Structures are given as structure tokens and as C-alpha cells.
């Protein structure tokens, strides 16, 4: 990994000093350092660490949202962008903290006309583009970044081919054809990404069409609106002829952002089916356990999950200080088969999670920012009809993030 990092730095410097005079190059980076106190109650400690005592820990981390990037453009309206993530890539506070290097972005574009652009490579998709201002605790063990799992669905950075058409200053239409292979993480007890894994059914997935991410952002002075739609379809070959053999994911999204003087407010909601059967970030809270299609091995039927997620973020800028107050909630429901844990049959299950708190970025000097953040998270309960509720508990993260930018 260190060799890869050194090679990447050398390549960026080589490009910077060897491109023609007409080309433009920018190299930059951001270092994030998280310094926080994590406080889990007993129920949450059991759900996340396996121990039934409250869990408290203070940690200082450099998560791999730390990054180095290079941007190049030429006189023919062609450009490219490469960004490497650097830092801790393990999921938990007390897990292996060895550093890693990962590819965050690698894409190029051509502005064919002032109103039409072609983009190809790995980057964020145009769907569900807004995020709350929550940044502390990426490696807490609960993936606390931009509110995923607590109201925000992040459509991810993936290989894609995209076309964007601008219609004046009012808005644009962006259609991305995204790599459709892969899913969210796998949870052994409460979900199964892919559904057949849980019951040991051999299968092969087929993807004849890419994932479609469509967005139509609209701009009306101080107010911007971000409608979008995501669709993915896959078929499955199994050795069980009576099993359902297709899984679809669809998500509708609507975001709003407005600014009036120093006051700003943004909000976004997502609603859809089988969100965890496509790649992206839906988080690790209770609802993510149910956001996947579920298989009933008795009937062979695939039950589709329903999930909604929303968040709101309001802020006011006082010179170098911009306090944010945030709230978010996520809920998933589905019919799940729980016979393998001694309950027998199919049951209705649902789970709701939420977050609220404050994040206060403060610019102390050019390129040096601190962000005190106080956030409270509620993982709620996993409710399965006819059985006892599984309490997933609550936790809080208090701390400050240091951000150095060049």
C-alpha cells in the first residue's frame, strides 16, 4: 500500500510538471483527524460488540476519508480527476488500525458543447446528491458519516458512464449507467444480501442491463430542488426451480436546498424497495438489516423490503463559525423467515433508527478547520410480530474533528 501511495504521488507530480502550458492542473488534499468519546448503552453494546455492559471509549483516528487528489483539464474541454483515500480502513474503534490506500475517484469527462457533457469512470452518481453535515465517527463501528443508516441513503462512488444535458441556468438532466454488480454488506441473522446465501442455495446472478441513476436538479435563485430515481434489475439462476428468480431495486429521491443570507437549510428523502440489494451506503443501523429482499424457503417467494429515509439540516453562518442542527430517521419493513432461529415460519419485521445533534465547523486559519460535534443515535428495536422485540439500544458520539486542507 505504501508503494502504491508513493507511486500515486510521483505520478501526480509528474503530470503537474510535464503537461503542456495550455493545460491546467490542481493538486490538493484534506487530512481528517477524529478525536471523540463513544458511549454505548448496554443494549447497543450487545448489538455491536457482543458484550452486555455499557461501552465507553475515547479514540483518536485518521479515517480514510482523508484524501489526496489531482485535477487536470486541457484546451479541448477534456479533463480528469483522481482521488485516493488514505487512513484507517477498519470498521471498529478497537479493530486493526493499519492504514490503507483506496481509490475514491478516477474519472474523465469531455464537455462536448456548453450544454452537454460525457463522463466515464469511477465517481459519485447523480442520484440523491445531498448529505447532512455529519462527519465525526467514520470508524466508530457504526459507520457514522453523513448520516447513513439514520436518514441518509448515499448512492455511492462506482464505475459508470454518464451523460449530462444542461437546459440554461434552470437545471440539467443527468443519466448514469452504473455497474450493477454487488450489493450492500451481509448480515447473517436478520438479512441476506443476496437472499439465497442465508439458506445455502447455490445461485448465479445475471445482469443484462446496468443500473440506471437519473437526476433532474432544478435551480431557482436561492432554492434548489433535486428529484431523482434509481433502478436496478437482476435475474438469478438457482438449483431450485420453484424459487423466485428476479430481484428489482427502485428508489425515488427528493432533495431541497435553500439559502437566505447567513441561514441555510437542506433536506432529502428517499423511498424505495430493496435498497440494500444495490451498492451504496444505507448504513449499519437496524433498518439496514431489513432493507434487502428476503427469501422464504418454504414457498420459494422473494419478499421485497420497503424502506424510507429522510433528514434535515439547518445552519446559520456567524463569520468563521457555522453551527448545524440535524435530525434524521430511517425505517425498513419486510416479511422475514425466522424458522432457522427456532421461531418457525414467516413474520412481519420492522426497524426504525434516528439521529439528532449538532456539528459546528469553525475556520481558525486558512486551511485549518475544527468541527466540534455532538450526536445522539437511536438504533431502536428489531420488531418481529409474534416474538419478543430485540432492543438495539442507543449511543452518543461527542468530540471534535480537525481538518487541514491544501
mmCIF file of N, CA, C and O in Angstrom, residues 38-57 394:
data_model
loop_
_atom_site.group_PDB
_atom_site.id
_atom_site.type_symbol
_atom_site.label_atom_id
_atom_site.label_comp_id
_atom_site.label_asym_id
_atom_site.label_seq_id
_atom_site.Cartn_x
_atom_site.Cartn_y
_atom_site.Cartn_z
ATOM 1 N N UNK A 38 -17.009 7.807 22.593
ATOM 2 C CA UNK A 38 -18.138 6.990 22.153
ATOM 3 C C UNK A 38 -18.769 6.331 23.368
ATOM 4 O O UNK A 38 -18.085 5.681 24.158
ATOM 5 N N UNK A 39 -20.073 6.498 23.528
ATOM 6 C CA UNK A 39 -20.775 5.994 24.714
ATOM 7 C C UNK A 39 -21.975 5.167 24.265
ATOM 8 O O UNK A 39 -22.980 5.703 23.791
ATOM 9 N N UNK A 40 -21.883 3.839 24.402
ATOM 10 C CA UNK A 40 -22.972 2.933 24.024
ATOM 11 C C UNK A 40 -23.659 2.414 25.283
ATOM 12 O O UNK A 40 -22.978 2.039 26.249
ATOM 13 N N UNK A 41 -25.011 2.357 25.263
ATOM 14 C CA UNK A 41 -25.705 1.739 26.391
ATOM 15 C C UNK A 41 -25.599 0.217 26.277
ATOM 16 O O UNK A 41 -25.035 -0.322 25.313
ATOM 17 N N UNK A 42 -26.142 -0.496 27.282
ATOM 18 C CA UNK A 42 -25.967 -1.952 27.340
ATOM 19 C C UNK A 42 -26.548 -2.651 26.116
ATOM 20 O O UNK A 42 -25.917 -3.545 25.532
ATOM 21 N N UNK A 43 -27.778 -2.272 25.700
ATOM 22 C CA UNK A 43 -28.403 -2.925 24.551
ATOM 23 C C UNK A 43 -27.599 -2.696 23.282
ATOM 24 O O UNK A 43 -27.423 -3.612 22.468
ATOM 25 N N UNK A 44 -27.104 -1.480 23.113
ATOM 26 C CA UNK A 44 -26.335 -1.192 21.909
ATOM 27 C C UNK A 44 -24.981 -1.883 21.937
ATOM 28 O O UNK A 44 -24.471 -2.321 20.891
ATOM 29 N N UNK A 45 -24.398 -2.008 23.130
ATOM 30 C CA UNK A 45 -23.122 -2.716 23.239
ATOM 31 C C UNK A 45 -23.271 -4.176 22.842
ATOM 32 O O UNK A 45 -22.420 -4.740 22.155
ATOM 33 N N UNK A 46 -24.384 -4.806 23.270
ATOM 34 C CA UNK A 46 -24.633 -6.195 22.888
ATOM 35 C C UNK A 46 -24.771 -6.317 21.378
ATOM 36 O O UNK A 46 -24.204 -7.219 20.741
ATOM 37 N N UNK A 47 -25.525 -5.392 20.777
ATOM 38 C CA UNK A 47 -25.791 -5.466 19.338
ATOM 39 C C UNK A 47 -24.552 -5.205 18.498
ATOM 40 O O UNK A 47 -24.435 -5.727 17.386
ATOM 41 N N UNK A 48 -23.617 -4.403 19.004
ATOM 42 C CA UNK A 48 -22.473 -4.002 18.186
ATOM 43 C C UNK A 48 -21.161 -4.668 18.587
ATOM 44 O O UNK A 48 -20.310 -4.912 17.730
ATOM 45 N N UNK A 49 -20.984 -4.957 19.892
ATOM 46 C CA UNK A 49 -19.713 -5.538 20.344
ATOM 47 C C UNK A 49 -19.863 -6.938 20.909
ATOM 48 O O UNK A 49 -18.865 -7.643 21.095
ATOM 49 N N UNK A 50 -21.099 -7.352 21.227
ATOM 50 C CA UNK A 50 -21.328 -8.668 21.793
ATOM 51 C C UNK A 50 -21.259 -8.720 23.311
ATOM 52 O O UNK A 50 -21.522 -9.766 23.908
ATOM 53 N N UNK A 51 -20.920 -7.610 23.965
ATOM 54 C CA UNK A 51 -20.851 -7.564 25.423
ATOM 55 C C UNK A 51 -22.069 -6.833 25.980
ATOM 56 O O UNK A 51 -22.583 -5.900 25.353
ATOM 57 N N UNK A 52 -22.532 -7.234 27.161
ATOM 58 C CA UNK A 52 -23.779 -6.670 27.693
ATOM 59 C C UNK A 52 -23.564 -5.546 28.699
ATOM 60 O O UNK A 52 -24.495 -5.134 29.372
ATOM 61 N N UNK A 53 -22.343 -5.066 28.844
ATOM 62 C CA UNK A 53 -22.091 -3.905 29.688
ATOM 63 C C UNK A 53 -22.044 -2.651 28.812
ATOM 64 O O UNK A 53 -21.701 -2.737 27.624
ATOM 65 N N UNK A 54 -22.358 -1.497 29.384
ATOM 66 C CA UNK A 54 -22.175 -0.265 28.614
ATOM 67 C C UNK A 54 -20.738 -0.168 28.110
ATOM 68 O O UNK A 54 -19.803 -0.642 28.762
ATOM 69 N N UNK A 55 -20.584 0.450 26.962
ATOM 70 C CA UNK A 55 -19.276 0.520 26.313
ATOM 71 C C UNK A 55 -18.909 1.979 26.111
ATOM 72 O O UNK A 55 -19.637 2.730 25.447
ATOM 73 N N UNK A 56 -17.804 2.401 26.710
ATOM 74 C CA UNK A 56 -17.315 3.761 26.527
ATOM 75 C C UNK A 56 -15.852 3.708 26.104
ATOM 76 O O UNK A 56 -15.063 2.922 26.656
ATOM 77 N N UNK A 57 -15.496 4.530 25.135
ATOM 78 C CA UNK A 57 -14.120 4.542 24.669
ATOM 79 C C UNK A 57 -13.796 5.915 24.100
ATOM 80 O O UNK A 57 -14.637 6.557 23.468
ATOM 81 N N UNK A 394 -29.070 2.586 22.220
ATOM 82 C CA UNK A 394 -28.708 3.943 21.856
ATOM 83 C C UNK A 394 -27.221 4.166 22.126
ATOM 84 O O UNK A 394 -26.605 3.459 22.914
#
